Structure formats: structure tokens, C-alpha cells
CSV table of C-alpha atoms in Angstrom, one decimal:
chain,number,residue,atom,x,y,z
D,26,UNK,CA,56.6,-21.3,50.5
D,27,UNK,CA,53.5,-22.7,51.8
D,28,UNK,CA,55.3,-25.3,53.9
D,29,UNK,CA,57.7,-23.1,54.9
D,30,UNK,CA,54.9,-20.8,56.7
D,31,UNK,CA,53.5,-24.4,58.0
D,32,UNK,CA,56.8,-25.0,59.6
D,33,UNK,CA,56.9,-21.5,61.4
D,34,UNK,CA,53.3,-22.1,62.3
D,35,UNK,CA,54.4,-25.5,64.0
D,36,UNK,CA,57.4,-24.0,65.5
D,37,UNK,CA,55.7,-21.9,67.6
D,38,UNK,CA,54.3,-24.7,69.5
D,39,UNK,CA,57.7,-26.4,70.0
D,40,UNK,CA,59.5,-25.8,73.1
D,41,UNK,CA,62.7,-24.8,72.4
D,42,UNK,CA,65.6,-25.5,74.6
D,43,UNK,CA,65.2,-22.5,77.0
D,44,UNK,CA,61.4,-23.1,76.9
D,45,UNK,CA,62.2,-26.9,78.1
D,46,UNK,CA,64.4,-25.6,81.1
D,47,UNK,CA,61.4,-23.2,82.2
D,48,UNK,CA,59.0,-26.2,81.5
D,49,UNK,CA,61.1,-28.5,83.9
D,50,UNK,CA,61.0,-25.4,86.5
D,51,UNK,CA,57.4,-25.5,86.1
D,52,UNK,CA,56.9,-29.0,87.1
D,53,UNK,CA,58.6,-28.3,90.3
D,54,UNK,CA,57.3,-25.4,91.1
D,55,UNK,CA,53.8,-27.9,90.8
D,56,UNK,CA,55.0,-30.4,93.0
D,57,UNK,CA,55.7,-28.0,95.7
D,58,UNK,CA,52.5,-26.6,95.1
D,59,UNK,CA,50.6,-29.6,95.4
D,60,UNK,CA,52.7,-30.6,98.7
D,61,UNK,CA,51.6,-27.4,100.3
D,62,UNK,CA,48.0,-27.5,98.9
D,63,UNK,CA,47.9,-30.9,100.6
D,64,UNK,CA,49.0,-30.0,103.7
D,65,UNK,CA,46.8,-27.2,104.5
D,66,UNK,CA,44.4,-28.4,106.8
D,67,UNK,CA,47.1,-30.2,109.1
D,68,UNK,CA,48.6,-26.8,109.0
D,69,UNK,CA,45.9,-25.1,110.1
D,70,UNK,CA,44.9,-27.2,112.8
D,71,UNK,CA,48.3,-27.5,113.9
D,72,UNK,CA,48.4,-23.8,114.2
D,73,UNK,CA,44.9,-22.9,115.5
D,74,UNK,CA,44.7,-25.6,118.1
D,75,UNK,CA,48.3,-26.7,119.0
D,76,UNK,CA,50.4,-23.6,119.1
D,77,UNK,CA,47.9,-20.6,119.4
D,78,UNK,CA,46.1,-23.1,122.3
D,79,UNK,CA,42.3,-22.2,120.7
D,80,UNK,CA,39.7,-24.9,122.0
D,81,UNK,CA,38.5,-26.9,118.5
D,82,UNK,CA,34.8,-27.0,119.8
D,83,UNK,CA,34.8,-23.3,120.7
D,84,UNK,CA,32.8,-20.7,118.1
D,85,UNK,CA,36.0,-18.8,118.3
D,86,UNK,CA,38.4,-22.0,117.9
D,87,UNK,CA,36.2,-22.8,114.8
D,88,UNK,CA,36.1,-19.1,113.1
D,89,UNK,CA,39.8,-19.2,113.5
D,90,UNK,CA,40.8,-22.5,112.1
D,91,UNK,CA,38.0,-21.9,109.3
D,92,UNK,CA,40.3,-18.3,108.5
D,93,UNK,CA,43.7,-19.8,108.8
D,94,UNK,CA,42.7,-22.8,106.3
D,95,UNK,CA,40.9,-20.9,103.9
D,96,UNK,CA,42.7,-17.8,103.0
D,97,UNK,CA,46.0,-19.8,102.3
D,98,UNK,CA,43.9,-22.3,100.3
D,99,UNK,CA,42.2,-19.8,98.5
D,100,UNK,CA,45.1,-17.8,97.9
D,101,UNK,CA,46.9,-21.1,96.4
D,102,UNK,CA,44.3,-22.1,94.3
D,103,UNK,CA,43.9,-18.6,92.8
D,104,UNK,CA,47.8,-18.2,92.1
D,105,UNK,CA,48.0,-21.6,90.3
D,106,UNK,CA,44.4,-21.4,88.4
D,107,UNK,CA,45.1,-17.8,87.1
D,108,UNK,CA,48.5,-18.9,85.8
D,109,UNK,CA,46.6,-21.9,84.0
D,110,UNK,CA,44.1,-19.3,82.7
D,111,UNK,CA,46.4,-17.0,81.6
D,112,UNK,CA,48.6,-19.3,79.8
D,113,UNK,CA,45.1,-20.5,77.8
D,114,UNK,CA,44.3,-16.8,77.2
D,115,UNK,CA,48.0,-16.2,75.7
D,116,UNK,CA,46.3,-18.2,72.7
D,117,UNK,CA,43.1,-16.0,72.1
D,118,UNK,CA,42.5,-12.3,71.2
D,119,UNK,CA,39.3,-10.2,70.5
D,120,UNK,CA,40.4,-10.0,66.8
D,121,UNK,CA,40.8,-13.9,66.7
D,122,UNK,CA,37.2,-14.5,68.3
D,123,UNK,CA,35.9,-11.9,65.9
D,124,UNK,CA,37.6,-14.0,63.0
D,125,UNK,CA,35.6,-17.0,64.2
D,126,UNK,CA,32.1,-15.6,65.1
D,127,UNK,CA,31.6,-13.6,61.9
D,128,UNK,CA,29.7,-14.8,59.3
D,129,UNK,CA,27.9,-17.5,61.5
D,130,UNK,CA,24.2,-17.9,61.8
D,131,UNK,CA,22.1,-17.2,64.7
D,132,UNK,CA,22.6,-20.0,67.2
D,133,UNK,CA,26.0,-21.4,66.2
D,134,UNK,CA,27.0,-17.6,66.3
D,135,UNK,CA,25.9,-17.4,69.9
D,136,UNK,CA,26.8,-20.6,70.9
D,137,UNK,CA,30.7,-19.5,69.6
D,138,UNK,CA,30.3,-16.1,71.0
D,139,UNK,CA,29.3,-17.1,74.8
D,140,UNK,CA,32.2,-19.6,74.6
D,141,UNK,CA,34.7,-17.5,73.6
D,142,UNK,CA,33.4,-14.8,76.1
D,143,UNK,CA,33.5,-17.2,78.9
D,144,UNK,CA,37.4,-17.2,78.4
D,145,UNK,CA,38.1,-13.8,77.4
D,146,UNK,CA,39.2,-11.6,80.1
D,147,UNK,CA,37.1,-9.0,80.7
D,148,UNK,CA,38.1,-5.2,81.2
D,149,UNK,CA,34.9,-2.8,81.5
D,150,UNK,CA,37.0,-0.2,79.9
D,151,UNK,CA,37.1,-2.7,76.6
D,152,UNK,CA,33.7,-3.3,76.6
D,153,UNK,CA,33.1,-0.2,74.0
D,154,UNK,CA,35.8,-1.0,71.4
D,155,UNK,CA,34.8,-4.4,71.4
D,156,UNK,CA,31.4,-3.5,70.8
D,157,UNK,CA,32.2,-1.1,67.8
D,158,UNK,CA,34.6,-3.7,66.8
D,159,UNK,CA,31.9,-6.2,66.2
D,160,UNK,CA,29.3,-4.4,65.0
D,161,UNK,CA,31.7,-2.9,62.6
D,162,UNK,CA,32.4,-6.6,61.3
D,163,UNK,CA,28.9,-7.0,60.4
D,164,UNK,CA,28.1,-9.5,63.4
D,165,UNK,CA,24.6,-9.5,64.2
D,166,UNK,CA,23.7,-7.5,67.4
D,167,UNK,CA,22.3,-10.7,69.2
D,168,UNK,CA,25.9,-12.7,68.7
D,169,UNK,CA,27.4,-9.5,69.7
D,170,UNK,CA,25.8,-9.3,72.9
D,171,UNK,CA,26.1,-13.2,73.8
D,172,UNK,CA,29.8,-12.0,74.0
D,173,UNK,CA,29.2,-9.1,75.7
D,174,UNK,CA,26.8,-10.7,78.3
D,175,UNK,CA,29.0,-14.0,78.9
D,176,UNK,CA,32.5,-11.7,79.6
D,177,UNK,CA,32.0,-10.2,82.9
D,178,UNK,CA,29.4,-13.1,84.4
D,179,UNK,CA,32.6,-15.6,83.7
D,180,UNK,CA,34.8,-14.0,86.0
D,181,UNK,CA,38.1,-16.2,86.7
D,182,UNK,CA,38.5,-14.9,90.0
D,183,UNK,CA,35.0,-16.0,90.9
D,184,UNK,CA,35.3,-19.2,89.2
D,185,UNK,CA,38.5,-20.0,91.4
D,186,UNK,CA,37.0,-19.3,94.2
D,187,UNK,CA,33.4,-21.3,93.5
D,188,UNK,CA,36.2,-24.1,93.0
D,189,UNK,CA,37.6,-23.7,96.2
D,190,UNK,CA,34.8,-23.5,98.3
D,191,UNK,CA,32.0,-25.1,97.2
D,192,UNK,CA,34.2,-28.1,94.8
D,193,UNK,CA,34.2,-28.3,90.9
D,194,UNK,CA,30.4,-29.6,90.5
D,195,UNK,CA,29.3,-26.0,92.0
D,196,UNK,CA,32.2,-24.5,89.7
D,197,UNK,CA,31.3,-26.2,86.4
D,198,UNK,CA,27.6,-25.4,87.1
D,199,UNK,CA,28.4,-21.5,87.1
D,200,UNK,CA,30.7,-22.3,84.0
D,201,UNK,CA,27.5,-23.9,82.4
D,202,UNK,CA,24.7,-21.4,83.1
D,203,UNK,CA,27.3,-18.4,83.1
D,204,UNK,CA,27.6,-19.3,79.1
D,205,UNK,CA,23.9,-20.7,78.8
D,206,UNK,CA,22.6,-17.0,80.1
D,207,UNK,CA,25.0,-15.2,77.6
D,208,UNK,CA,23.7,-17.7,74.6
D,209,UNK,CA,20.0,-17.2,75.5
D,210,UNK,CA,19.7,-13.5,76.6
D,211,UNK,CA,22.1,-13.1,72.9
D,212,UNK,CA,19.4,-15.0,71.0
D,213,UNK,CA,16.1,-13.1,72.5
D,214,UNK,CA,18.2,-9.5,72.2
D,215,UNK,CA,18.9,-10.7,68.6
D,216,UNK,CA,15.2,-11.4,68.1
D,217,UNK,CA,13.7,-8.2,69.7
D,218,UNK,CA,15.5,-5.8,66.5
D,219,UNK,CA,17.0,-3.7,68.6
D,220,UNK,CA,19.6,-2.2,66.0
D,221,UNK,CA,17.4,1.3,66.3
D,222,UNK,CA,18.5,1.8,69.8
D,223,UNK,CA,22.7,1.6,69.0
D,224,UNK,CA,23.7,5.2,68.8
D,225,UNK,CA,23.4,6.3,65.5
D,226,UNK,CA,27.1,6.7,65.0
D,227,UNK,CA,28.1,3.2,65.6
D,228,UNK,CA,26.3,2.1,62.2
D,229,UNK,CA,27.7,5.0,60.5
D,230,UNK,CA,30.9,4.8,60.7
D,231,UNK,CA,32.9,3.3,57.4
D,232,UNK,CA,34.8,0.7,58.4
D,233,UNK,CA,38.3,1.9,56.9
D,234,UNK,CA,39.7,-1.3,57.3
D,235,UNK,CA,42.9,0.0,58.7
D,236,UNK,CA,43.3,-3.4,61.0
D,237,UNK,CA,46.0,-3.2,63.3
D,238,UNK,CA,48.9,-4.5,62.1
D,239,UNK,CA,52.1,-6.1,63.4
D,240,UNK,CA,50.0,-8.0,66.2
D,241,UNK,CA,50.0,-11.3,64.9
D,242,UNK,CA,52.7,-12.1,67.8
D,243,UNK,CA,54.8,-15.4,67.7
D,244,UNK,CA,54.8,-16.3,71.6
D,245,UNK,CA,57.4,-18.6,73.0
D,246,UNK,CA,56.5,-20.6,75.8
D,247,UNK,CA,58.8,-18.8,78.0
D,248,UNK,CA,56.6,-15.5,77.2
D,249,UNK,CA,53.7,-17.4,77.7
D,250,UNK,CA,54.9,-18.4,81.4
D,251,UNK,CA,56.1,-14.7,81.8
D,252,UNK,CA,52.7,-13.4,81.0
D,253,UNK,CA,50.9,-15.9,83.0
D,254,UNK,CA,53.2,-15.3,86.2
D,255,UNK,CA,52.7,-11.1,85.2
D,256,UNK,CA,49.0,-11.4,85.5
D,257,UNK,CA,49.4,-14.1,88.3
D,258,UNK,CA,50.9,-11.4,90.5
D,259,UNK,CA,48.7,-8.6,89.2
D,260,UNK,CA,45.4,-10.5,90.0
D,261,UNK,CA,46.6,-12.0,93.3
D,262,UNK,CA,48.0,-8.5,94.1
D,263,UNK,CA,44.4,-6.9,93.4
D,264,UNK,CA,42.4,-9.5,95.5
D,265,UNK,CA,44.3,-11.0,97.9
D,266,UNK,CA,43.4,-8.3,100.7
D,267,UNK,CA,39.5,-9.1,99.5
D,268,UNK,CA,39.8,-12.6,100.5
D,269,UNK,CA,41.5,-12.1,103.8
D,270,UNK,CA,38.6,-9.6,104.3
D,271,UNK,CA,35.9,-11.8,103.0
D,272,UNK,CA,37.1,-15.2,104.5
D,273,UNK,CA,37.0,-13.3,107.9
D,274,UNK,CA,33.7,-12.2,107.5
D,275,UNK,CA,33.0,-15.7,106.5
D,276,UNK,CA,34.6,-17.2,109.6
D,277,UNK,CA,32.8,-14.9,111.7
D,278,UNK,CA,29.6,-16.3,110.3
D,279,UNK,CA,30.8,-19.8,110.2
D,280,UNK,CA,31.5,-19.7,114.0
D,281,UNK,CA,29.0,-17.4,115.2
D,282,UNK,CA,25.7,-17.6,113.4
D,283,UNK,CA,23.6,-20.5,114.1
D,284,UNK,CA,22.9,-23.4,111.6
D,285,UNK,CA,19.9,-22.5,109.4
D,286,UNK,CA,19.9,-19.1,110.8
D,287,UNK,CA,19.4,-18.3,107.1
D,288,UNK,CA,17.2,-21.0,105.6
D,289,UNK,CA,13.8,-18.9,106.4
D,290,UNK,CA,15.4,-15.6,104.5
D,291,UNK,CA,17.6,-17.1,101.9
D,292,UNK,CA,16.3,-20.4,101.8
D,293,UNK,CA,14.5,-22.5,98.9
D,294,UNK,CA,11.1,-22.3,100.5
D,295,UNK,CA,11.3,-18.4,100.0
D,296,UNK,CA,10.5,-18.3,96.5
D,297,UNK,CA,11.1,-14.1,96.5
D,298,UNK,CA,14.6,-14.9,97.8
D,299,UNK,CA,16.0,-14.9,94.1
D,300,UNK,CA,14.6,-12.1,92.4
D,301,UNK,CA,15.5,-10.1,95.8
D,302,UNK,CA,19.2,-11.2,95.5
D,303,UNK,CA,19.3,-10.1,92.0
D,304,UNK,CA,17.9,-6.8,92.4
D,305,UNK,CA,20.4,-6.2,95.3
D,306,UNK,CA,23.2,-7.2,92.9
D,307,UNK,CA,22.8,-4.9,90.2
D,308,UNK,CA,23.7,-1.8,92.2
D,309,UNK,CA,26.5,-3.3,94.1
D,310,UNK,CA,30.0,-3.5,92.4
D,311,UNK,CA,31.9,-5.6,94.2
D,312,UNK,CA,35.0,-7.9,93.7
D,313,UNK,CA,34.3,-11.6,93.4
D,314,UNK,CA,37.2,-12.2,95.6
D,315,UNK,CA,35.3,-10.6,98.6
D,316,UNK,CA,31.9,-11.8,97.9
D,317,UNK,CA,32.5,-15.6,97.4
D,318,UNK,CA,33.9,-16.2,100.8
D,319,UNK,CA,31.0,-14.5,102.3
D,320,UNK,CA,28.5,-16.3,100.1
D,321,UNK,CA,30.2,-19.7,101.2
D,322,UNK,CA,29.2,-19.4,105.0
D,323,UNK,CA,25.8,-17.8,104.2
D,324,UNK,CA,25.6,-21.2,102.3
D,325,UNK,CA,26.6,-23.4,105.5
D,326,UNK,CA,23.7,-21.5,107.4
D,327,UNK,CA,21.1,-22.8,105.5
D,328,UNK,CA,20.7,-20.1,102.5
D,329,UNK,CA,20.3,-22.2,99.1
D,330,UNK,CA,22.9,-22.8,96.3
D,331,UNK,CA,20.7,-21.1,93.6
D,332,UNK,CA,19.7,-17.8,95.4
D,333,UNK,CA,23.8,-17.8,96.4
D,334,UNK,CA,24.7,-17.8,93.1
D,335,UNK,CA,22.3,-15.7,91.4
D,336,UNK,CA,23.1,-12.9,93.2
D,337,UNK,CA,27.0,-13.4,92.9
D,338,UNK,CA,26.5,-13.7,89.3
D,339,UNK,CA,24.1,-10.4,89.0
D,340,UNK,CA,26.8,-8.6,91.2
D,341,UNK,CA,29.9,-9.3,88.8
D,342,UNK,CA,27.5,-9.2,85.5
D,343,UNK,CA,25.8,-6.0,85.8
D,344,UNK,CA,27.1,-3.2,87.1
D,345,UNK,CA,26.5,0.9,86.9
D,346,UNK,CA,30.4,1.5,85.8
D,347,UNK,CA,29.7,-0.8,82.9
D,348,UNK,CA,26.3,0.7,82.1
D,349,UNK,CA,28.0,4.1,81.9
D,350,UNK,CA,30.9,3.2,79.9
D,351,UNK,CA,27.9,1.1,77.1
D,352,UNK,CA,26.0,4.9,77.0
D,353,UNK,CA,28.4,5.9,74.8
D,354,UNK,CA,27.1,3.5,72.3
D,355,UNK,CA,23.6,2.4,73.6
D,356,UNK,CA,20.7,4.4,73.8
D,357,UNK,CA,19.0,4.3,77.2
D,358,UNK,CA,16.1,2.2,76.1
D,359,UNK,CA,18.3,-0.7,75.0
D,360,UNK,CA,20.7,-0.5,78.1
D,361,UNK,CA,17.6,-1.0,80.0
D,362,UNK,CA,16.1,-4.0,77.9
D,363,UNK,CA,19.9,-5.6,78.3
D,364,UNK,CA,19.6,-5.2,82.0
D,365,UNK,CA,16.4,-6.8,81.8
D,366,UNK,CA,16.9,-9.7,79.3
D,367,UNK,CA,20.2,-10.5,82.0
D,368,UNK,CA,18.8,-10.4,85.3
D,369,UNK,CA,15.7,-12.3,84.0
D,370,UNK,CA,18.1,-15.1,82.6
D,371,UNK,CA,19.9,-14.7,86.1
D,372,UNK,CA,16.6,-15.2,88.2
D,373,UNK,CA,15.7,-18.3,85.9
D,374,UNK,CA,18.9,-19.6,86.2
D,375,UNK,CA,18.7,-19.0,90.3
D,376,UNK,CA,15.4,-20.8,90.2
D,377,UNK,CA,16.7,-23.9,88.2
D,378,UNK,CA,19.6,-24.2,90.2
D,379,UNK,CA,17.1,-24.4,93.5
D,380,UNK,CA,15.0,-26.9,92.0
D,381,UNK,CA,17.7,-29.2,90.8
D,382,UNK,CA,20.3,-29.0,93.5
V,13,UNK,CA,61.7,11.8,66.8
V,14,UNK,CA,59.0,9.1,67.5
V,15,UNK,CA,55.4,9.6,68.4
V,16,UNK,CA,54.3,7.2,70.6
V,17,UNK,CA,50.5,7.2,71.3
V,18,UNK,CA,48.8,5.4,74.3
V,19,UNK,CA,45.5,4.7,73.1
V,20,UNK,CA,42.8,4.0,76.1
V,21,UNK,CA,39.9,5.8,78.3
V,22,UNK,CA,41.5,6.3,81.3
V,23,UNK,CA,41.3,3.0,83.1
V,24,UNK,CA,44.1,2.0,85.7
V,25,UNK,CA,45.9,0.0,83.1
V,26,UNK,CA,45.7,2.7,80.6
V,27,UNK,CA,47.7,5.0,83.4
V,28,UNK,CA,50.0,2.3,84.1
V,29,UNK,CA,50.8,1.8,80.6
V,30,UNK,CA,52.0,5.2,80.1
V,31,UNK,CA,54.3,5.4,82.7
V,32,UNK,CA,56.0,2.5,82.2
V,33,UNK,CA,56.3,3.5,78.7
V,34,UNK,CA,57.6,6.8,79.9
V,35,UNK,CA,59.9,4.8,82.1
V,36,UNK,CA,61.2,2.8,79.8
V,37,UNK,CA,61.9,5.2,77.2
V,38,UNK,CA,63.6,7.6,79.4
V,39,UNK,CA,65.6,4.9,80.9
V,40,UNK,CA,67.3,3.9,77.5
V,41,UNK,CA,70.8,4.4,76.3
V,42,UNK,CA,71.7,5.6,74.1
V,43,UNK,CA,69.0,8.3,74.5
V,44,UNK,CA,65.3,7.9,72.5
V,45,UNK,CA,63.7,11.2,71.6
V,46,UNK,CA,59.9,10.9,71.5
V,47,UNK,CA,56.4,12.6,72.0
V,48,UNK,CA,53.8,11.0,73.7
V,49,UNK,CA,50.2,11.7,72.9
V,50,UNK,CA,47.6,10.1,75.1
V,51,UNK,CA,45.0,9.5,72.9
V,52,UNK,CA,41.1,9.2,74.9
V,53,UNK,CA,38.5,9.8,72.5
V,54,UNK,CA,36.9,6.5,71.4
V,55,UNK,CA,36.0,7.4,67.8
V,56,UNK,CA,40.0,8.1,67.6
V,57,UNK,CA,40.7,4.9,69.6
V,58,UNK,CA,38.8,2.9,67.0
V,59,UNK,CA,40.0,4.6,64.1
V,60,UNK,CA,43.1,2.4,64.6
V,61,UNK,CA,41.1,-0.6,64.5
V,62,UNK,CA,41.7,-2.0,67.8
V,63,UNK,CA,39.2,-3.9,69.8
V,64,UNK,CA,41.1,-3.8,73.6
V,65,UNK,CA,43.0,-1.0,75.5
V,66,UNK,CA,45.4,-0.1,76.1
V,67,UNK,CA,47.1,-0.2,73.3
V,68,UNK,CA,50.5,1.2,72.1
V,69,UNK,CA,51.2,2.8,69.3
V,70,UNK,CA,54.6,4.1,67.5
V,71,UNK,CA,54.6,6.4,64.7
V,72,UNK,CA,51.0,5.2,63.7
V,73,UNK,CA,51.8,1.4,64.0
V,74,UNK,CA,49.8,-0.3,66.9
V,75,UNK,CA,52.4,-2.7,68.7
V,76,UNK,CA,50.5,-4.0,71.1
V,77,UNK,CA,46.9,-3.9,72.5
V,78,UNK,CA,45.1,-5.2,75.5
V,79,UNK,CA,47.9,-5.6,77.4
V,80,UNK,CA,51.3,-3.7,79.1
V,81,UNK,CA,54.2,-5.1,77.4
V,82,UNK,CA,57.9,-5.5,79.4
V,83,UNK,CA,60.3,-2.5,79.3
V,84,UNK,CA,62.6,-4.1,77.2
V,85,UNK,CA,60.0,-4.8,74.5
V,86,UNK,CA,58.7,-1.5,74.3
V,87,UNK,CA,62.8,-0.3,73.8
V,88,UNK,CA,63.1,-2.6,71.3
V,89,UNK,CA,60.3,-1.4,69.4
V,90,UNK,CA,61.3,2.4,69.6
V,91,UNK,CA,64.8,1.0,68.4
V,92,UNK,CA,63.5,-0.6,65.1
V,93,UNK,CA,61.1,2.5,64.5
V,94,UNK,CA,64.2,4.6,64.8
V,95,UNK,CA,66.3,2.7,62.3
V,96,UNK,CA,63.6,2.9,59.9
V,97,UNK,CA,63.3,6.8,60.3
V,98,UNK,CA,66.7,6.8,59.8
V,99,UNK,CA,67.1,4.7,56.8
V,100,UNK,CA,64.5,7.0,55.5
């Protein structure tokens, strides 16, 4: 019996005949993708300077070239990376994360929760069921918050855009600092003993122990690919317009705003720029796809990396709609503390970046 | 008659799940008789033991959570519950 179920578990990961064909198709698609990606700059130059006849030295020419290069580059990167990220996500679900996290001590628990928070896709409409689900399983508030903080901060679209526009170092810094913020904010919130500011009904709920059945899915690789394609289409379909608008604004800044124009306002020398950016970011609820291209152009013109990253994190991590949803389970005082601790962690990260980079 | 429930607080994905479930079940041949109920209250949603929305429930069993299944999959589940009901 045990052997049989072990074999069944293994069989899930071994590609079948149909799966193997799809792996071959995928390999072909990857080669095409790479060919397209590596010829983008040449194509953009050809299109903007030779075919459209813009002067490479002019403001307009450099803006047009920037636009024609960056838009397809970001869209290609998004499609490829979202596909891969979704494949990873098909192996994880919150119910499984809850099992992994429950029973762990403070510290280790926060780290595990933040790591999973980083890869789990976040939808603000799920944050309340997630919160109740964690608390119900006896997971401490601080560890629950580690998950709830990291999940929105780590946005896969933002990650891909940083990778495309700033390179892998900045993208990894974003990943590492998002996870660190989740760990630290969770530990602080846990130490503050805030259980009394959780709405009473959350703890009064007796766990009815009717866990969802029939959800232990046995996915084949083909099904994972299908899901990855569906979610890639979904996400790229949602953000492509923001990418075009964002890169458009970025292209304008790139071509027309003089170098160093922002050094005094958003540069390292202005100590107040980090907190101001974070404060500005809290009420702004934007799509990472629209904001990163603008941010990248700002950076070119003398804004500093820490300031810009802090701004971006605060835009994606702290938003009004999210607070309104969390209000159903958290009393206002706890929401205020939550926002405060997360904002403070982002500010500190911003300063660290400015110091290090 | 199947009882189909959509669990979700009204986010865009919940509305999409509802629309796609209706479309899938209405298009099925031979036809499937069902009633569709939207569950939007958080406490009711949580009583199904799920942590992600939208979720699809057929005859009080959660069949999917946190995603929008394909039409064929929805029809397949519905047929299984039909058979179960016939046998009972």
C-alpha cells in the first residue's frame, strides 16, 4: 500500500508521452523566444533610424528608439518569466504553506512564511480568508504577518520589470529585501502582542475542521503548462497597456529631461527623499507595470536606487483597497500599526540601498 | 438538480468564475440542471475551509479554489456529481 502510493506520488512528476511532446514544443518556443530577445536592439535601431529615419543624436530619435526597444523587450520578458513563475506556483498552494508553517517557532516560522509569501501569487480579495485560515490553524500573528507582508511586496510583474530594466542584481536585491522586510516586520508585529486588536470573531470561530476535500490535485505537466499559458495570457493581457504608457513616459523622460536633473530632489544627498517617496507611495495604488518603466527613467536622470525602490515597494505593498479589506478582521489600531511597521521597514531598506549601491 | 456555489467576495475573478461556470454548464449536452448560488459573506466562505478565492463548490464539495478551472473540467465535475446523485 505504502509503496503503491509512493509510486503514485513519483508518477506525478514523471512526464508521460503527451507531456514529452509538449516539452519538445516548449523547447522550440524557448529557442524562438531567445532569438527574438537577443535581436531586439538591432531591430529597434533598424526601425527607428533606418526605416523611420530619426536622427540617433536627436531627443526625439533617442526617445523613439528607447520606446521601440523597451516595449517588446519587457513584453517578451514578462511572457517568458510569468510562464516560468506560474509553473513553480502550480506546486504550491496556501493550504500547503499553512501546513509547512504551522508549529514552527518564531524566527524560523517567519522566515518560512516570508519565503512562501514571496512566491505565492497575491490577490487582495484573498487576504482575509488567508488571514483567518492561518490564525485558525494556531499560527502566531507575527508569522501570519510575515506572509501577509511579503506576498503583496513581492510582485512578479515588478520583479520581471526590474530584471528587464535594471538587470538581475537589482531584481535580486528587490527579492531579498522584500523577504527581509516580511521577516523583520512579522517579528516586530509578533512581539507587540497585538492579538487584542484582531476582530473578536476571528478567535471565537471554532475550527470546524471541514478542510476542503478533493483539492489534492494530481497535475500532469501538460496541465501545468496549460495553466501557465492561461495565467501568462491573463497577466500580460492586463498589463500590456500600462507597459506601453509607462515606457512612453519613460521614453519622454529619457530623451528630454537633462541628465542629473533629479539629483537634488531624488538623489542620495537629499536625506528626506526616502521617507517622502514612501509616504507618497502609500495612497498610490498603481500597477507595477506602469510604474517601473517611469522609475527606471527617473533613475537614469539622477534619482537614487534606494529612493526609487522604496517608492515602488510602498506603492505595491501598501494600498487603500487592501486596508479596507483587512478592516474586516483587524481593528483600526492594528491596521495603523501594520502600515507603520511596514512603511518604516521600507524606509530603512531605502536608506540601506542608498548606502550600499 | 445540482447545487453550484461560487465562493468569493465579488472580485473580478469571482465574477469571471461565475460567468464561465454558467457558460460551461449551459452549453453541456445532454443538459445539466443546476441552481447557482453566490456566497459573498466571509464567514460563510470560510466555513468551507478554503484560503483562496474564488472557489467552486458543487453539492457542498469544494472542487476548486483560487483559480478558474477550464470549461471541460467544470462539466466533468458536474457529471460526476450527477452520477453520484443518480446512484443514491
